[in-house]
């Protein structure tokens, strides 16, 4: 990539150079919003807290994900061409897919890291509380259904290494969210102590869209704001209903191992279709599904939490009267958070790497361009290699900017 003067969609290298120059190394984007059939949200990125005629698209999907500076095509069961692909905003206001801009100006936008660019998302997870079948009288807001990433299924076999991913949980007691979720939200990763392989296989065979039995077998962890979890491939996970900044390898594979919590499907034919499309996805049966998609030693690791959990505030990268810089992702991924106090400025020094950023809360400027969580086209940006980024907080509350960087390691 990067040799052509003009891409297949007509964008020229000159137009990209002009956008970069105008932004002093910062290029903004229009958010790429993605629909999913498997969960609903908290109305943070769209009206999505329930499935109604007004909130679903023509596929019956609800908009619950914001893909950030994405060059990855979304691969829903009902695929929509271009879904998930970010549109850069050029100097004249025109939009161009980032993937096409990189074809003509990879060196300018990505430096040497174009092949290391991750898939970055905000997950808006929520909905009305339900009663799990394993805990009557104990309602909880449903998580994303339990699933695993083991690679695309081709001719009945999982291919590739699977999808490694990590989460950063931003604070939600800040504007414009004003939510008090502390101590009340949980995610489920791996399996609980004492759970056997046979129990999991039984749930795969008998529980999908019938009951919530698999969830009761999983490890349960309280979500803390400004914390990070890394989830290795082939580990069962069910992210809880906390707005989540996610970074992944750039692919879109999954096998749903359980259906939506508290929402069994009564119709046998509908349940069979869901099982084929969402769970097995071409794999022969549930025992083969277990063999190919779940690495037991990773799921049952007694040191799972100590290996994969980090408190992002424990050791700030920098701090001062201006605020602090924290590390959001660890292990195979990297990201930084810039939390700038009102009236203060923080300048991130130039680096040879590009990074994608979002405004999570507050308003201000970056290299003189407006940042505002309340304005769609001022929330998402790319800082290109070789450029500093000066963040100025012009508001009355902290300016919270969170960023994701190229993949550190593809080791899964």
CSV table of C-alpha atoms in Angstrom, one decimal:
chain,number,residue,atom,x,y,z
A,1,UNK,CA,0.0,0.0,0.0
A,2,UNK,CA,1.0,3.6,-0.3
A,3,UNK,CA,2.3,3.7,-3.9
A,4,UNK,CA,-0.8,4.7,-5.9
A,5,UNK,CA,-1.4,8.5,-6.5
A,6,UNK,CA,-5.1,7.9,-6.3
A,7,UNK,CA,-7.3,5.2,-4.7
A,8,UNK,CA,-10.1,3.2,-6.4
A,9,UNK,CA,-12.6,5.7,-4.8
A,10,UNK,CA,-10.8,8.7,-6.3
A,11,UNK,CA,-9.1,10.1,-3.2
A,12,UNK,CA,-5.7,11.5,-4.0
A,13,UNK,CA,-2.5,11.6,-1.9
A,14,UNK,CA,-2.6,15.4,-2.2
A,15,UNK,CA,-6.0,15.5,-0.5
A,16,UNK,CA,-4.7,13.4,2.4
A,17,UNK,CA,-1.6,15.6,2.7
A,18,UNK,CA,-3.8,18.7,2.8
A,19,UNK,CA,-6.0,17.2,5.6
A,20,UNK,CA,-2.9,16.3,7.7
A,21,UNK,CA,-1.3,19.8,7.2
A,22,UNK,CA,-4.6,21.6,8.0
A,23,UNK,CA,-4.9,19.6,11.3
A,24,UNK,CA,-1.2,19.9,12.1
A,25,UNK,CA,-0.9,16.2,12.2
A,26,UNK,CA,-4.4,15.4,13.4
A,27,UNK,CA,-7.2,14.1,11.1
A,28,UNK,CA,-10.8,13.8,12.3
A,29,UNK,CA,-13.3,11.1,11.3
A,30,UNK,CA,-17.0,10.5,11.2
A,31,UNK,CA,-17.8,7.6,13.6
A,32,UNK,CA,-18.5,4.2,12.0
A,33,UNK,CA,-21.5,2.8,13.9
A,34,UNK,CA,-22.2,-0.9,13.8
A,35,UNK,CA,-25.3,-3.0,14.5
A,36,UNK,CA,-25.4,-6.3,16.3
A,37,UNK,CA,-28.2,-8.9,16.7
A,38,UNK,CA,-27.0,-10.2,20.1
A,39,UNK,CA,-27.2,-7.4,22.6
A,40,UNK,CA,-28.6,-3.9,23.3
A,41,UNK,CA,-27.1,-0.8,25.0
A,42,UNK,CA,-27.5,2.2,27.4
A,43,UNK,CA,-28.4,4.8,24.7
A,44,UNK,CA,-24.9,6.2,24.7
A,45,UNK,CA,-24.0,6.0,21.0
A,46,UNK,CA,-27.5,5.6,19.6
A,47,UNK,CA,-31.1,4.8,20.8
A,48,UNK,CA,-30.3,1.2,21.5
A,49,UNK,CA,-31.6,0.1,25.0
A,50,UNK,CA,-34.3,-2.1,23.5
A,51,UNK,CA,-35.3,-3.7,20.3
A,52,UNK,CA,-38.2,-1.7,18.8
A,53,UNK,CA,-39.4,-0.8,15.3
A,54,UNK,CA,-37.6,2.5,15.8
A,55,UNK,CA,-34.3,1.2,17.0
A,56,UNK,CA,-33.6,-1.8,14.8
A,57,UNK,CA,-32.4,-1.7,11.2
A,58,UNK,CA,-33.7,-3.8,8.3
A,59,UNK,CA,-31.8,-6.8,9.6
A,60,UNK,CA,-33.2,-6.5,13.1
A,61,UNK,CA,-29.9,-5.3,14.4
A,62,UNK,CA,-29.4,-2.6,17.1
A,63,UNK,CA,-26.5,0.0,16.8
A,64,UNK,CA,-24.3,-0.8,19.8
A,65,UNK,CA,-20.7,-0.4,18.6
A,66,UNK,CA,-18.6,2.5,17.5
A,67,UNK,CA,-15.6,1.3,15.5
A,68,UNK,CA,-12.8,3.8,15.7
A,69,UNK,CA,-10.3,4.5,12.9
A,70,UNK,CA,-11.3,1.2,11.5
A,71,UNK,CA,-10.0,-0.5,8.3
A,72,UNK,CA,-11.8,-3.8,9.2
A,73,UNK,CA,-15.1,-4.8,7.5
A,74,UNK,CA,-17.7,-6.0,10.0
A,75,UNK,CA,-18.7,-9.6,9.3
A,76,UNK,CA,-22.2,-9.9,10.8
A,77,UNK,CA,-24.2,-13.0,9.8
A,78,UNK,CA,-26.2,-10.6,7.6
A,79,UNK,CA,-23.3,-8.6,6.1
A,80,UNK,CA,-23.6,-5.0,5.0
A,81,UNK,CA,-20.8,-3.9,2.7
A,82,UNK,CA,-18.7,-1.1,4.3
A,83,UNK,CA,-20.1,-1.6,7.8
A,84,UNK,CA,-17.4,-0.8,10.3
A,85,UNK,CA,-15.2,1.2,7.9
A,86,UNK,CA,-14.2,4.6,9.2
A,87,UNK,CA,-14.7,7.7,7.0
A,88,UNK,CA,-11.9,10.4,7.4
A,89,UNK,CA,-13.0,14.0,7.0
A,90,UNK,CA,-10.8,15.9,4.5
A,91,UNK,CA,-10.0,19.6,4.5
A,92,UNK,CA,-12.9,20.4,2.2
A,93,UNK,CA,-15.4,18.4,4.3
A,94,UNK,CA,-15.5,15.4,2.0
A,95,UNK,CA,-15.5,11.9,3.5
A,96,UNK,CA,-13.2,9.1,2.4
A,97,UNK,CA,-12.8,5.6,3.8
A,98,UNK,CA,-9.6,5.3,6.0
A,99,UNK,CA,-8.7,2.1,4.2
A,100,UNK,CA,-8.7,4.0,0.9
A,101,UNK,CA,-6.7,6.9,2.3
A,102,UNK,CA,-4.1,4.4,3.6
A,103,UNK,CA,-3.8,3.0,0.1
A,104,UNK,CA,-2.4,6.3,-1.3
A,105,UNK,CA,-0.7,7.7,1.9
A,106,UNK,CA,0.2,4.8,4.2
A,107,UNK,CA,3.6,6.3,5.0
A,108,UNK,CA,2.0,9.6,6.0
A,109,UNK,CA,-0.9,8.2,8.0
A,110,UNK,CA,0.6,5.0,9.5
A,111,UNK,CA,4.3,5.3,9.1
A,112,UNK,CA,5.8,1.8,9.4
A,113,UNK,CA,2.8,0.5,11.4
A,114,UNK,CA,0.0,0.0,8.8
A,115,UNK,CA,0.1,-3.8,9.1
A,116,UNK,CA,0.0,-3.5,12.9
A,117,UNK,CA,-3.2,-1.4,13.1
A,118,UNK,CA,-5.8,-2.9,15.5
A,119,UNK,CA,-9.6,-2.9,15.5
A,120,UNK,CA,-10.7,-0.4,18.1
A,121,UNK,CA,-14.3,0.0,19.4
A,122,UNK,CA,-16.6,1.5,22.0
A,123,UNK,CA,-19.1,-1.1,23.2
A,124,UNK,CA,-22.4,0.2,24.5
A,125,UNK,CA,-23.7,-2.6,26.6
A,126,UNK,CA,-27.0,-2.5,28.5
A,127,UNK,CA,-30.7,-3.0,28.3
A,128,UNK,CA,-33.5,-3.8,30.8
A,129,UNK,CA,-32.6,-6.0,33.8
A,130,UNK,CA,-33.5,-9.7,33.4
A,131,UNK,CA,-33.6,-12.6,35.8
A,132,UNK,CA,-31.1,-15.3,34.9
A,133,UNK,CA,-32.5,-18.8,35.1
A,134,UNK,CA,-29.8,-19.8,37.6
A,135,UNK,CA,-30.6,-16.9,39.9
A,136,UNK,CA,-34.4,-16.2,40.2
A,137,UNK,CA,-35.2,-13.0,42.0
A,138,UNK,CA,-31.7,-11.6,41.3
A,139,UNK,CA,-32.1,-9.4,38.2
A,140,UNK,CA,-29.1,-8.0,36.4
A,141,UNK,CA,-28.5,-5.9,33.3
A,142,UNK,CA,-27.6,-8.4,30.6
A,143,UNK,CA,-24.0,-8.7,29.4
A,144,UNK,CA,-22.8,-9.5,25.9
A,145,UNK,CA,-23.6,-13.2,25.4
A,146,UNK,CA,-20.8,-15.6,26.3
A,147,UNK,CA,-18.7,-16.2,23.3
A,148,UNK,CA,-15.2,-17.1,22.2
A,149,UNK,CA,-12.8,-16.0,19.4
A,150,UNK,CA,-11.0,-18.9,17.8
A,151,UNK,CA,-10.8,-17.8,14.1
A,152,UNK,CA,-13.0,-18.0,11.1
A,153,UNK,CA,-14.7,-21.3,10.5
A,154,UNK,CA,-13.9,-22.6,7.0
A,155,UNK,CA,-15.2,-26.1,6.0
A,156,UNK,CA,-15.9,-27.0,9.6
A,157,UNK,CA,-12.5,-26.0,10.9
A,158,UNK,CA,-11.5,-22.9,12.9
A,159,UNK,CA,-8.7,-21.1,10.9
A,160,UNK,CA,-6.0,-18.7,12.1
A,161,UNK,CA,-4.9,-18.0,15.7
A,162,UNK,CA,-8.2,-16.5,16.9
A,163,UNK,CA,-8.8,-12.9,18.1
A,164,UNK,CA,-6.9,-11.5,21.0
A,165,UNK,CA,-8.6,-8.5,22.7
A,166,UNK,CA,-8.4,-6.2,25.7
A,167,UNK,CA,-10.8,-3.8,27.5
A,168,UNK,CA,-10.4,-0.4,29.2
A,169,UNK,CA,-13.3,0.6,31.4
A,170,UNK,CA,-13.6,4.4,31.3
A,171,UNK,CA,-15.3,6.3,34.1
A,172,UNK,CA,-19.0,6.9,33.8
A,173,UNK,CA,-19.7,9.2,36.7
A,174,UNK,CA,-18.6,12.1,34.4
A,175,UNK,CA,-20.6,14.2,31.9
A,176,UNK,CA,-22.4,13.4,29.7
A,177,UNK,CA,-23.1,10.0,31.3
A,178,UNK,CA,-23.6,10.7,35.0
A,179,UNK,CA,-24.1,7.0,35.9
A,180,UNK,CA,-23.3,5.4,39.2
A,181,UNK,CA,-22.2,1.8,38.3
A,182,UNK,CA,-19.4,1.4,40.8
A,183,UNK,CA,-19.5,-2.1,42.4
A,184,UNK,CA,-22.6,-3.2,40.6
A,185,UNK,CA,-21.4,-4.4,37.2
A,186,UNK,CA,-19.6,-7.7,36.5
A,187,UNK,CA,-18.0,-9.4,33.6
A,188,UNK,CA,-17.5,-13.1,33.2
A,189,UNK,CA,-14.2,-14.5,32.0
A,190,UNK,CA,-13.0,-18.1,31.8
A,191,UNK,CA,-14.5,-20.7,34.2
A,192,UNK,CA,-15.0,-20.7,37.9
A,193,UNK,CA,-13.0,-22.9,40.2
A,194,UNK,CA,-14.1,-26.5,40.2
A,195,UNK,CA,-16.0,-26.4,36.9
A,196,UNK,CA,-15.4,-29.3,34.6
A,197,UNK,CA,-15.1,-29.7,30.8
A,198,UNK,CA,-18.1,-32.0,30.9
A,199,UNK,CA,-20.3,-29.3,32.5
A,200,UNK,CA,-19.4,-26.8,29.8
A,201,UNK,CA,-20.0,-29.3,27.0
A,202,UNK,CA,-23.4,-30.1,28.5
A,203,UNK,CA,-24.4,-26.4,28.5
A,204,UNK,CA,-23.3,-26.1,24.8
A,205,UNK,CA,-25.5,-29.1,23.9
A,206,UNK,CA,-28.6,-28.4,26.0
A,207,UNK,CA,-28.5,-24.8,27.2
A,208,UNK,CA,-28.1,-22.6,24.2
A,209,UNK,CA,-31.1,-20.2,24.0
A,210,UNK,CA,-32.9,-22.6,26.5
A,211,UNK,CA,-31.4,-21.4,29.8
A,212,UNK,CA,-28.5,-19.4,31.2
A,213,UNK,CA,-26.6,-22.4,32.7
A,214,UNK,CA,-23.3,-21.6,31.0
A,215,UNK,CA,-23.1,-18.2,32.7
A,216,UNK,CA,-23.3,-19.8,36.1
A,217,UNK,CA,-20.1,-21.7,35.3
A,218,UNK,CA,-18.0,-18.7,34.4
A,219,UNK,CA,-15.5,-16.7,36.5
A,220,UNK,CA,-17.2,-13.5,37.7
A,221,UNK,CA,-15.3,-10.2,38.2
A,222,UNK,CA,-16.4,-6.8,39.4
A,223,UNK,CA,-15.7,-4.0,36.8
A,224,UNK,CA,-13.7,-1.1,38.2
A,225,UNK,CA,-13.4,2.2,36.4
A,226,UNK,CA,-10.0,2.9,34.7
A,227,UNK,CA,-9.0,-0.7,34.8
A,228,UNK,CA,-7.9,-3.1,32.0
A,229,UNK,CA,-8.4,-6.7,31.2
A,230,UNK,CA,-6.7,-8.6,28.4
A,231,UNK,CA,-8.6,-11.7,27.1
A,232,UNK,CA,-6.5,-14.3,25.4
A,233,UNK,CA,-7.9,-16.2,22.4
A,234,UNK,CA,-10.0,-19.3,23.0
A,235,UNK,CA,-11.2,-18.0,26.4
A,236,UNK,CA,-14.9,-17.8,27.1
A,237,UNK,CA,-16.0,-14.3,27.9
A,238,UNK,CA,-19.1,-12.3,28.5
A,239,UNK,CA,-18.4,-8.6,28.8
A,240,UNK,CA,-20.6,-6.9,31.4
A,241,UNK,CA,-22.8,-3.8,30.9
A,242,UNK,CA,-20.2,-1.1,31.4
A,243,UNK,CA,-19.3,1.1,28.4
A,244,UNK,CA,-16.1,-0.4,27.1
A,245,UNK,CA,-13.1,0.9,25.1
A,246,UNK,CA,-11.9,-2.2,23.3
A,247,UNK,CA,-8.9,-3.1,21.3
A,248,UNK,CA,-8.5,-6.3,19.2
A,249,UNK,CA,-6.7,-7.9,16.4
A,250,UNK,CA,-8.2,-6.6,13.2
A,251,UNK,CA,-10.8,-9.4,12.4
A,252,UNK,CA,-14.4,-10.1,13.3
A,253,UNK,CA,-14.8,-13.8,14.1
A,254,UNK,CA,-16.8,-15.3,17.0
A,255,UNK,CA,-18.8,-18.3,18.2
A,256,UNK,CA,-21.6,-17.5,20.6
A,257,UNK,CA,-21.6,-20.2,23.3
A,258,UNK,CA,-24.7,-19.0,25.1
A,259,UNK,CA,-27.6,-16.8,24.0
A,260,UNK,CA,-28.8,-13.5,25.6
A,261,UNK,CA,-29.1,-13.8,29.3
A,262,UNK,CA,-32.7,-14.1,30.6
A,263,UNK,CA,-34.1,-14.3,27.1
A,264,UNK,CA,-34.7,-18.0,26.2
A,265,UNK,CA,-36.1,-18.7,22.7
A,266,UNK,CA,-39.3,-20.8,22.9
A,267,UNK,CA,-39.7,-21.6,19.2
A,268,UNK,CA,-37.7,-24.7,18.3
A,269,UNK,CA,-37.1,-23.7,14.6
A,270,UNK,CA,-35.9,-20.2,15.6
A,271,UNK,CA,-33.6,-21.7,18.3
A,272,UNK,CA,-32.1,-24.2,15.8
A,273,UNK,CA,-31.4,-21.3,13.3
A,274,UNK,CA,-29.7,-19.3,16.0
A,275,UNK,CA,-27.6,-22.3,17.1
A,276,UNK,CA,-26.5,-22.9,13.5
A,277,UNK,CA,-25.7,-19.3,12.7
A,278,UNK,CA,-24.4,-18.0,15.9
A,279,UNK,CA,-23.0,-20.9,17.9
A,280,UNK,CA,-21.8,-23.7,15.6
A,281,UNK,CA,-21.2,-21.6,12.5
A,282,UNK,CA,-20.3,-24.6,10.3
A,283,UNK,CA,-18.6,-26.7,13.1
A,284,UNK,CA,-20.1,-30.3,13.2
A,285,UNK,CA,-21.4,-30.5,16.7
A,286,UNK,CA,-20.9,-29.2,20.3
A,287,UNK,CA,-18.1,-31.5,21.3
A,288,UNK,CA,-16.2,-30.4,18.2
A,289,UNK,CA,-17.0,-26.8,19.0
A,290,UNK,CA,-15.5,-27.3,22.5
A,291,UNK,CA,-12.4,-29.0,21.1
A,292,UNK,CA,-11.7,-26.3,18.5
A,293,UNK,CA,-12.7,-23.1,20.2
A,294,UNK,CA,-11.9,-23.5,24.0
A,295,UNK,CA,-8.3,-23.9,25.4
A,296,UNK,CA,-9.2,-25.3,28.7
A,297,UNK,CA,-5.9,-24.5,30.5
A,298,UNK,CA,-6.4,-20.8,29.8
A,299,UNK,CA,-10.0,-20.8,30.9
A,300,UNK,CA,-9.4,-22.7,34.2
A,301,UNK,CA,-6.1,-20.9,35.1
A,302,UNK,CA,-6.2,-20.2,38.9
A,303,UNK,CA,-3.9,-17.1,38.2
A,304,UNK,CA,-6.2,-15.7,35.5
A,305,UNK,CA,-6.9,-12.4,37.3
A,306,UNK,CA,-3.3,-11.7,38.3
A,307,UNK,CA,-2.1,-12.4,34.8
A,308,UNK,CA,-4.6,-10.4,32.8
A,309,UNK,CA,-6.1,-7.6,35.1
A,310,UNK,CA,-4.4,-4.2,35.6
A,311,UNK,CA,-5.4,-1.1,37.6
A,312,UNK,CA,-4.5,1.7,35.1
A,313,UNK,CA,-4.2,4.4,37.8
A,314,UNK,CA,-1.7,2.5,40.0
A,315,UNK,CA,1.3,3.8,38.1
A,316,UNK,CA,0.6,6.9,36.0
A,317,UNK,CA,3.0,7.5,33.1
A,318,UNK,CA,3.0,11.2,34.0
A,319,UNK,CA,1.2,13.5,36.3
A,320,UNK,CA,1.1,17.1,37.5
A,321,UNK,CA,-1.1,20.1,38.0
A,322,UNK,CA,-2.3,19.7,34.4
A,323,UNK,CA,-3.6,16.2,35.1
A,324,UNK,CA,-2.2,12.7,34.3
A,325,UNK,CA,-1.3,10.4,31.5
A,326,UNK,CA,-2.1,6.7,32.1
A,327,UNK,CA,-1.6,3.4,30.3
A,328,UNK,CA,-4.9,1.9,29.1
A,329,UNK,CA,-3.8,-1.4,27.7
A,330,UNK,CA,-1.0,-3.9,28.6
A,331,UNK,CA,0.4,-7.2,27.3
A,332,UNK,CA,0.1,-7.3,23.5
A,333,UNK,CA,-1.7,-4.0,23.2
A,334,UNK,CA,-1.0,-0.4,24.1
A,335,UNK,CA,-2.9,2.8,24.6
A,336,UNK,CA,-2.7,6.0,26.6
A,337,UNK,CA,-5.3,8.2,28.4
A,338,UNK,CA,-4.8,12.0,28.7
A,339,UNK,CA,-6.9,13.4,31.6
A,340,UNK,CA,-6.4,17.2,31.4
A,341,UNK,CA,-7.8,19.5,34.1
A,342,UNK,CA,-9.9,22.6,33.3
A,343,UNK,CA,-7.8,25.4,32.0
A,344,UNK,CA,-4.7,23.2,31.6
A,345,UNK,CA,-2.7,22.0,28.6
A,346,UNK,CA,-0.9,18.7,28.0
A,347,UNK,CA,1.3,18.1,24.9
A,348,UNK,CA,2.0,14.5,23.9
A,349,UNK,CA,5.5,14.5,22.3
A,350,UNK,CA,5.9,13.2,18.7
A,351,UNK,CA,6.3,9.5,18.1
A,352,UNK,CA,7.0,7.4,15.1
A,353,UNK,CA,3.7,5.6,15.7
A,354,UNK,CA,0.1,6.7,14.8
A,355,UNK,CA,-2.6,6.6,17.4
A,356,UNK,CA,-6.4,6.9,17.3
A,357,UNK,CA,-8.1,9.0,19.9
A,358,UNK,CA,-11.6,9.7,21.2
A,359,UNK,CA,-13.0,12.4,23.5
A,360,UNK,CA,-14.8,10.5,26.3
A,361,UNK,CA,-15.7,13.5,28.4
A,362,UNK,CA,-15.3,17.3,28.2
A,363,UNK,CA,-14.3,19.7,25.5
A,364,UNK,CA,-11.2,21.5,24.4
A,365,UNK,CA,-8.8,21.6,21.5
A,366,UNK,CA,-6.0,19.5,19.9
A,367,UNK,CA,-3.5,21.4,17.9
A,368,UNK,CA,-6.0,24.2,17.7
A,369,UNK,CA,-8.9,22.1,16.4
A,370,UNK,CA,-12.1,21.7,18.4
A,371,UNK,CA,-12.7,18.6,20.6
A,372,UNK,CA,-16.2,18.1,22.1
A,373,UNK,CA,-17.8,15.0,23.4
A,374,UNK,CA,-21.2,16.5,22.3
A,375,UNK,CA,-20.3,17.0,18.7
A,376,UNK,CA,-20.2,13.9,16.4
A,377,UNK,CA,-17.4,15.0,14.1
A,378,UNK,CA,-15.2,16.4,17.0
A,379,UNK,CA,-15.0,13.1,19.0
A,380,UNK,CA,-12.7,10.9,16.9
A,381,UNK,CA,-9.3,11.6,15.5
A,382,UNK,CA,-6.0,10.2,14.3
A,383,UNK,CA,-2.6,11.6,15.2
A,384,UNK,CA,-0.1,10.7,12.5
A,385,UNK,CA,3.5,9.8,13.1
A,386,UNK,CA,6.0,12.6,13.7
A,387,UNK,CA,3.5,15.1,15.1
A,388,UNK,CA,3.0,16.4,18.7
A,389,UNK,CA,-0.5,16.7,20.0
A,390,UNK,CA,-1.3,19.6,22.3
A,391,UNK,CA,-4.5,19.1,24.3
A,392,UNK,CA,-6.1,22.2,25.8
A,393,UNK,CA,-9.1,21.9,28.2
A,394,UNK,CA,-11.4,24.8,27.6
A,395,UNK,CA,-14.3,23.4,29.6
A,396,UNK,CA,-15.3,23.3,33.3
A,397,UNK,CA,-14.7,19.6,33.8
A,398,UNK,CA,-11.7,17.3,33.1
A,399,UNK,CA,-11.0,16.6,29.4
A,400,UNK,CA,-10.8,12.9,29.1
A,401,UNK,CA,-9.1,11.6,25.9
A,402,UNK,CA,-8.4,7.9,25.4
A,403,UNK,CA,-6.2,6.5,22.7
A,404,UNK,CA,-5.2,3.2,21.1
A,405,UNK,CA,-1.9,2.5,19.4
A,406,UNK,CA,-0.5,-0.2,17.0
A,407,UNK,CA,-0.4,-3.8,18.1
A,408,UNK,CA,2.6,-4.6,20.2
A,409,UNK,CA,2.6,-8.4,19.6
A,410,UNK,CA,0.4,-10.8,17.6
A,411,UNK,CA,1.2,-13.6,20.0
A,412,UNK,CA,-2.1,-15.1,21.1
